[in-house]
PDB file of C-alpha atoms and ligand atoms in Angstrom:
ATOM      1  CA  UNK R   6       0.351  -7.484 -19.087  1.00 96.00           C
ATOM      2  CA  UNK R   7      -1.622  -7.505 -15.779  1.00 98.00           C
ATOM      3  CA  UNK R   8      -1.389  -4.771 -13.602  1.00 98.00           C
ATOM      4  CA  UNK R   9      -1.637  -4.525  -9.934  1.00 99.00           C
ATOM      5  CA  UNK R  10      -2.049  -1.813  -7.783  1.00 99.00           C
ATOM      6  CA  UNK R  11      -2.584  -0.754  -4.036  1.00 99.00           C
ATOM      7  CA  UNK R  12      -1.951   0.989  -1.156  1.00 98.00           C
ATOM      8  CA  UNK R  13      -0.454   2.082   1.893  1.00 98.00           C
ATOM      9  CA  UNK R  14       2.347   4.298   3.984  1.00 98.00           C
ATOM     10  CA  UNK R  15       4.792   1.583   3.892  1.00 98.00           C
ATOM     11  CA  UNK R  16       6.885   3.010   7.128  1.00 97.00           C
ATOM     12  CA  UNK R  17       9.077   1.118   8.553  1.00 96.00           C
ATOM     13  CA  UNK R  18       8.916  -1.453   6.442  1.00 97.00           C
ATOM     14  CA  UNK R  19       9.062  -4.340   8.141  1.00 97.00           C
ATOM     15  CA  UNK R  20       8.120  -7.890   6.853  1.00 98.00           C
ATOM     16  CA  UNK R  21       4.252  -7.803   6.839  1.00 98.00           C
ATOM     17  CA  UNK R  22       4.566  -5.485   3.910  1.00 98.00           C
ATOM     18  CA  UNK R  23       7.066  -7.263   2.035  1.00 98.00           C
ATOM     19  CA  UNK R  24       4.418 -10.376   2.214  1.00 98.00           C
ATOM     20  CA  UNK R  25       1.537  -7.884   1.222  1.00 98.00           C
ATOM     21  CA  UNK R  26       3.642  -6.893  -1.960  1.00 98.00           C
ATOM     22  CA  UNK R  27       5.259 -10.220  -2.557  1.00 98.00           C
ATOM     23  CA  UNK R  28       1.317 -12.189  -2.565  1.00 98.00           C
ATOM     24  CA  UNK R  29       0.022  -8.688  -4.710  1.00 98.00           C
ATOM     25  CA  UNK R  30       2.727  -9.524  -7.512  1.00 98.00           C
ATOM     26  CA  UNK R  31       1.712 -12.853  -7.639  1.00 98.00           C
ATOM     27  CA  UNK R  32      -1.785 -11.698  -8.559  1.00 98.00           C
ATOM     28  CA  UNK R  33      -0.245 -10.140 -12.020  1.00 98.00           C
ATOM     29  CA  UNK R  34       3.104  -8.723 -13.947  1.00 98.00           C
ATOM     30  CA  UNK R  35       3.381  -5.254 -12.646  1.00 98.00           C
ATOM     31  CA  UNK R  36       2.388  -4.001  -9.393  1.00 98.00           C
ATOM     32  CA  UNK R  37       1.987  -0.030  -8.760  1.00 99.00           C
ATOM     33  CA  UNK R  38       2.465   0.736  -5.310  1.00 98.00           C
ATOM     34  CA  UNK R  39       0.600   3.895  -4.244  1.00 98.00           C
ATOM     35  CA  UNK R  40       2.331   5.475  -1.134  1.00 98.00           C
ATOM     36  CA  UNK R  41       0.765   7.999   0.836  1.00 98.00           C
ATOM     37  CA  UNK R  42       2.224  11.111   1.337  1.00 98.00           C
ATOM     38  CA  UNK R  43       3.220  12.800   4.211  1.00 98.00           C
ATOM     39  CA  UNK R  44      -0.010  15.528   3.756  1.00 98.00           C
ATOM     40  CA  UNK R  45      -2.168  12.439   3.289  1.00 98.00           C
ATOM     41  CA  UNK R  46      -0.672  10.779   6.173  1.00 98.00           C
ATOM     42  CA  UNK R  47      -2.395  13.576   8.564  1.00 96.00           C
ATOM     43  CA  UNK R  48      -5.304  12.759   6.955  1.00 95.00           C
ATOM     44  CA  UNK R  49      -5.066   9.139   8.146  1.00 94.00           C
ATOM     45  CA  UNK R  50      -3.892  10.400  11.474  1.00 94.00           C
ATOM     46  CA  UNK R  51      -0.563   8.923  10.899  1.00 93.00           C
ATOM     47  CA  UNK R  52       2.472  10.416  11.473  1.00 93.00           C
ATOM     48  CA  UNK R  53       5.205   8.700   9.581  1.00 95.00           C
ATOM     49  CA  UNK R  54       8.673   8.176  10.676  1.00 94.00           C
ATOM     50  CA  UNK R  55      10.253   8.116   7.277  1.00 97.00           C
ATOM     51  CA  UNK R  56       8.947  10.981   4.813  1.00 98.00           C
ATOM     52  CA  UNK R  57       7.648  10.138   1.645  1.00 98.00           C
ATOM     53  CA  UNK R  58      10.541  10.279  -0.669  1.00 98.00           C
ATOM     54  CA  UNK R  59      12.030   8.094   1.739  1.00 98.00           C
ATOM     55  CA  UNK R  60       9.492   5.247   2.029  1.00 98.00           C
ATOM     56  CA  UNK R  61       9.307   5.979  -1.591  1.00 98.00           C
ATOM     57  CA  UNK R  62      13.304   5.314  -2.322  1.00 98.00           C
ATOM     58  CA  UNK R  63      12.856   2.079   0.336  1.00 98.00           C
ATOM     59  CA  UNK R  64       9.848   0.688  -2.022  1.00 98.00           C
ATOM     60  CA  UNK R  65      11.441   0.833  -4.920  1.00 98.00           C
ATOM     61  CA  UNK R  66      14.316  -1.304  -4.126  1.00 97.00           C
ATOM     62  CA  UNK R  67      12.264  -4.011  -3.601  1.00 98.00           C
ATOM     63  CA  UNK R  68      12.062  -6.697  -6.242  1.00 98.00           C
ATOM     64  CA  UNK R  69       8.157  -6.868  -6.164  1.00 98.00           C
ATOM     65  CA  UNK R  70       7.900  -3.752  -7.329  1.00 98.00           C
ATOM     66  CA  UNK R  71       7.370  -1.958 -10.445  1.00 98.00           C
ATOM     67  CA  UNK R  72       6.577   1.614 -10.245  1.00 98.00           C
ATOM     68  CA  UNK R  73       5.958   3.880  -6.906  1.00 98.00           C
ATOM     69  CA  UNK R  74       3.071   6.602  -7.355  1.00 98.00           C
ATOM     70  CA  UNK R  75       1.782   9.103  -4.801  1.00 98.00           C
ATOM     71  CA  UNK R  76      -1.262   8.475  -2.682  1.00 98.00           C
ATOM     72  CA  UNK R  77      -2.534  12.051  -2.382  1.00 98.00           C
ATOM     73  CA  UNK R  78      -6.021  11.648  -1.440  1.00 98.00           C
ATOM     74  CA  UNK R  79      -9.152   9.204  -0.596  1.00 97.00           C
ATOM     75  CA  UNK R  80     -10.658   9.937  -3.853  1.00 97.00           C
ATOM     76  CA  UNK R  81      -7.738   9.041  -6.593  1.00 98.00           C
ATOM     77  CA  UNK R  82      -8.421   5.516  -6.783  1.00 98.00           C
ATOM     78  CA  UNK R  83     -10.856   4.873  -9.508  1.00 98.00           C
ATOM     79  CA  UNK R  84      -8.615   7.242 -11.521  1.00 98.00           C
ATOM     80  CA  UNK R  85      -5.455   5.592 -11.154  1.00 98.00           C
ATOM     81  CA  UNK R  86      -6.951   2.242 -11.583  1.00 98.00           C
ATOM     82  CA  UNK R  87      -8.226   4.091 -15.541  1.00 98.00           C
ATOM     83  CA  UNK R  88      -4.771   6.009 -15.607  1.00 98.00           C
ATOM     84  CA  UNK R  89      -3.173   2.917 -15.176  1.00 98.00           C
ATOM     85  CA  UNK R  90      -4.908   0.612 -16.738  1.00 98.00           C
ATOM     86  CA  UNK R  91      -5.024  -1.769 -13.671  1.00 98.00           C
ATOM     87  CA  UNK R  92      -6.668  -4.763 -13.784  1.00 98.00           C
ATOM     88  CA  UNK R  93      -6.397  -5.928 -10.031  1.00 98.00           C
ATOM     89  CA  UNK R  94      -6.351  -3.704  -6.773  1.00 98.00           C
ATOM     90  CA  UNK R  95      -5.443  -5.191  -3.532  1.00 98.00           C
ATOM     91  CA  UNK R  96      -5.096  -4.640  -0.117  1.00 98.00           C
ATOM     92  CA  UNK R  97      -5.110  -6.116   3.273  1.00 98.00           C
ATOM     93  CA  UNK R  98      -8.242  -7.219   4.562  1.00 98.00           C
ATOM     94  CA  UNK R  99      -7.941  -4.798   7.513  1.00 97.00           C
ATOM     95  CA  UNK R 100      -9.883  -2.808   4.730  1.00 98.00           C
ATOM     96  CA  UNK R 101     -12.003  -5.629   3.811  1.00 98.00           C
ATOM     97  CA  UNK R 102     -15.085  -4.224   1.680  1.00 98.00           C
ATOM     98  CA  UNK R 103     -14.020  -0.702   2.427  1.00 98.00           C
ATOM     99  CA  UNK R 104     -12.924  -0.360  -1.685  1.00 98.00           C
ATOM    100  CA  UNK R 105     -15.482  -2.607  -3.201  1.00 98.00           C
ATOM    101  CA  UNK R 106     -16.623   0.449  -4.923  1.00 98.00           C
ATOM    102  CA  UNK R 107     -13.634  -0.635  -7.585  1.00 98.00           C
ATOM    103  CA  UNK R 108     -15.385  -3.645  -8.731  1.00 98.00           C
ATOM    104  CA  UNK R 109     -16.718  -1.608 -12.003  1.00 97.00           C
ATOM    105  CA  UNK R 110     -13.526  -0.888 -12.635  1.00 98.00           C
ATOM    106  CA  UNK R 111     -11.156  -4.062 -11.842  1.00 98.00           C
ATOM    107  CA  UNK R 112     -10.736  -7.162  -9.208  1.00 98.00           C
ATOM    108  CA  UNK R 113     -10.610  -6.243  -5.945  1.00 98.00           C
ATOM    109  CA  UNK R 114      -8.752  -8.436  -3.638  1.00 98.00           C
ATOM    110  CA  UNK R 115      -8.102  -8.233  -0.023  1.00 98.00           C
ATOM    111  CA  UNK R 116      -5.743 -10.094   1.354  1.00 98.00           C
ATOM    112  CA  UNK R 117      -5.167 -11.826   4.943  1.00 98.00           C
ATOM    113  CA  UNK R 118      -3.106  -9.259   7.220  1.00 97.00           C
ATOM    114  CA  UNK R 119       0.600 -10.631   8.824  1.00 98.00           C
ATOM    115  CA  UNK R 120      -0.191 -11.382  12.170  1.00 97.00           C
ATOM    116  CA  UNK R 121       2.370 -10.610  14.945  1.00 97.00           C
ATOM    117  CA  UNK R 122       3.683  -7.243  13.010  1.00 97.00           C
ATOM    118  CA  UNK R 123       2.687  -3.835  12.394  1.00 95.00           C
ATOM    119  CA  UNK R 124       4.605  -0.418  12.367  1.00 93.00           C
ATOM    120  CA  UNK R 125       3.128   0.358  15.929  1.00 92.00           C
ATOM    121  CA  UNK R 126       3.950  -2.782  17.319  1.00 95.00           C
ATOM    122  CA  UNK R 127       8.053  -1.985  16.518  1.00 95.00           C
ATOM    123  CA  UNK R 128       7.570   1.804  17.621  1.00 93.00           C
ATOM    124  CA  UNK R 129       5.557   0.337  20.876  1.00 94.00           C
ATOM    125  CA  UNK R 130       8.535  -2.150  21.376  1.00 95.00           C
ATOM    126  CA  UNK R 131      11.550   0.387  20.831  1.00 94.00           C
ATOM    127  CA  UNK R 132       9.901   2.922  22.472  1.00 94.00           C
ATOM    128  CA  UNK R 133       9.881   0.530  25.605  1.00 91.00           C
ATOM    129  CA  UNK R 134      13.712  -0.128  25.363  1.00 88.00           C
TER     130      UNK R 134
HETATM  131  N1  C2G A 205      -0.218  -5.132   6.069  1.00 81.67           N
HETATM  132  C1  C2G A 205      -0.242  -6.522   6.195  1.00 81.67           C
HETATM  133  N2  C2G A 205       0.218  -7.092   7.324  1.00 81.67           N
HETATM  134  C2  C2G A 205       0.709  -6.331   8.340  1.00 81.67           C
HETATM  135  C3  C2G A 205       0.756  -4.923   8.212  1.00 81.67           C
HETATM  136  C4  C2G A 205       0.278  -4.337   7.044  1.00 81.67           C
HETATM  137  O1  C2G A 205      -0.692  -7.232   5.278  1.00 81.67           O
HETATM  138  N3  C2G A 205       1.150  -6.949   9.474  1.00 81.67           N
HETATM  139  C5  C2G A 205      -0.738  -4.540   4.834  1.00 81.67           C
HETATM  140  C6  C2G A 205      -1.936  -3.628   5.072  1.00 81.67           C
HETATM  141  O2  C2G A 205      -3.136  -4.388   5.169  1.00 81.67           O
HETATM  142  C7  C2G A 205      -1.899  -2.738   3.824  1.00 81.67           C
HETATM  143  C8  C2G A 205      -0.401  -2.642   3.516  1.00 81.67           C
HETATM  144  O3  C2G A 205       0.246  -3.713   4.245  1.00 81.67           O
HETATM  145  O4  C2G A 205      -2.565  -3.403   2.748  1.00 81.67           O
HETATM  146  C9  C2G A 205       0.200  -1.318   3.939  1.00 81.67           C
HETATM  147  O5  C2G A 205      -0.073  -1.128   5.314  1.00 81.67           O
HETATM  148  P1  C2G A 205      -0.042   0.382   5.890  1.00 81.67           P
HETATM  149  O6  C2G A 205       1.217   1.033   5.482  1.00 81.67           O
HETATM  150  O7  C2G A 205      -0.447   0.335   7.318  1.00 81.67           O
HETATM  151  O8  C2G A 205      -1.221   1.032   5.016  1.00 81.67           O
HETATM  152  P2  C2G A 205      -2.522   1.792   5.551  1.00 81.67           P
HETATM  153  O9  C2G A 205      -2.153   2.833   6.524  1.00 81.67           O
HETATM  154  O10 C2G A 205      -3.495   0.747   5.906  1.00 81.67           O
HETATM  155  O11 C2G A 205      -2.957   2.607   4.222  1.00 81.67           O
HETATM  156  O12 C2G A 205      -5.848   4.099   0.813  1.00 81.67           O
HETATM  157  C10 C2G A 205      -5.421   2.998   1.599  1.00 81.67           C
HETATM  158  C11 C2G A 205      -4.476   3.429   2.674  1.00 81.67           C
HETATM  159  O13 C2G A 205      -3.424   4.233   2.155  1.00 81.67           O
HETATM  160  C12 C2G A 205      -3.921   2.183   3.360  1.00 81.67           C
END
């Protein structure tokens, strides 16, 4: 079985993300999906609408994916790729080379962004209502 992981906040979920998950499945049989949490979130200087066992419940609905795991920190990735036994990580290419540090470990793919959506552009938009 090929495993796929990677990463995000996932709020709002709008249909950029469901294209990021849908393209990272492809890549293998089982995509993880680690979502930040709402601590980790202030590390990233985002502020989430919907908390983490929300975004969490929303993810795991979707047919792309397999298991939801907590992003707690910049430094868990090389041990949940060993934890769980991933063989591919992959992430938007608005991180391009940022996690090429992972290529002892498994494939690293970044994949091109959904242009024309983004969490800020809906809270930009409704906020202008
Ligand atoms: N994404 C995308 N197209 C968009 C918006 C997002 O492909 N229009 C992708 C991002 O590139 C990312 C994933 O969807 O791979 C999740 O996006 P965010 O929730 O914004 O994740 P981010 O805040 O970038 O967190 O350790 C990594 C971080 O947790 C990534």
């Amino acid at each position: 079985m090929k495993k796929v992981i990677t990463y995000g906040t996932f709020d709002l979920l709008h249909w950029g993300h469901i294209k990021l998950l849908e393209r990272a499945k492809q890549l293998g049989d089982y995509l993880v999906v680690a979502i930040s949490t709402d601590e980790f979130n202030l590390q990233k200087q985002k502020k989430a609408y919907h908390s983490y066992e929300h975004r969490k419940l929303i993810l795991e609905t979707i047919r792309y994916v397999d298991e939801v795991i907590p992003e707690k920190s910049w430094d868990q990735k090389v041990q949940d790729v060993i934890d769980h036994d991933i063989d591919v990580f992959v992430m938007g290419d608005d991180w391009e080379g940022k996690f090429d540090f992972l290529k002892e470990h498994c494939e690293v793919v970044y994949l091109p962004r959904t242009e024309g959506i983004s969490t800020t552009k809906i809270k930009e938009e409704i906020a202008g209502l």
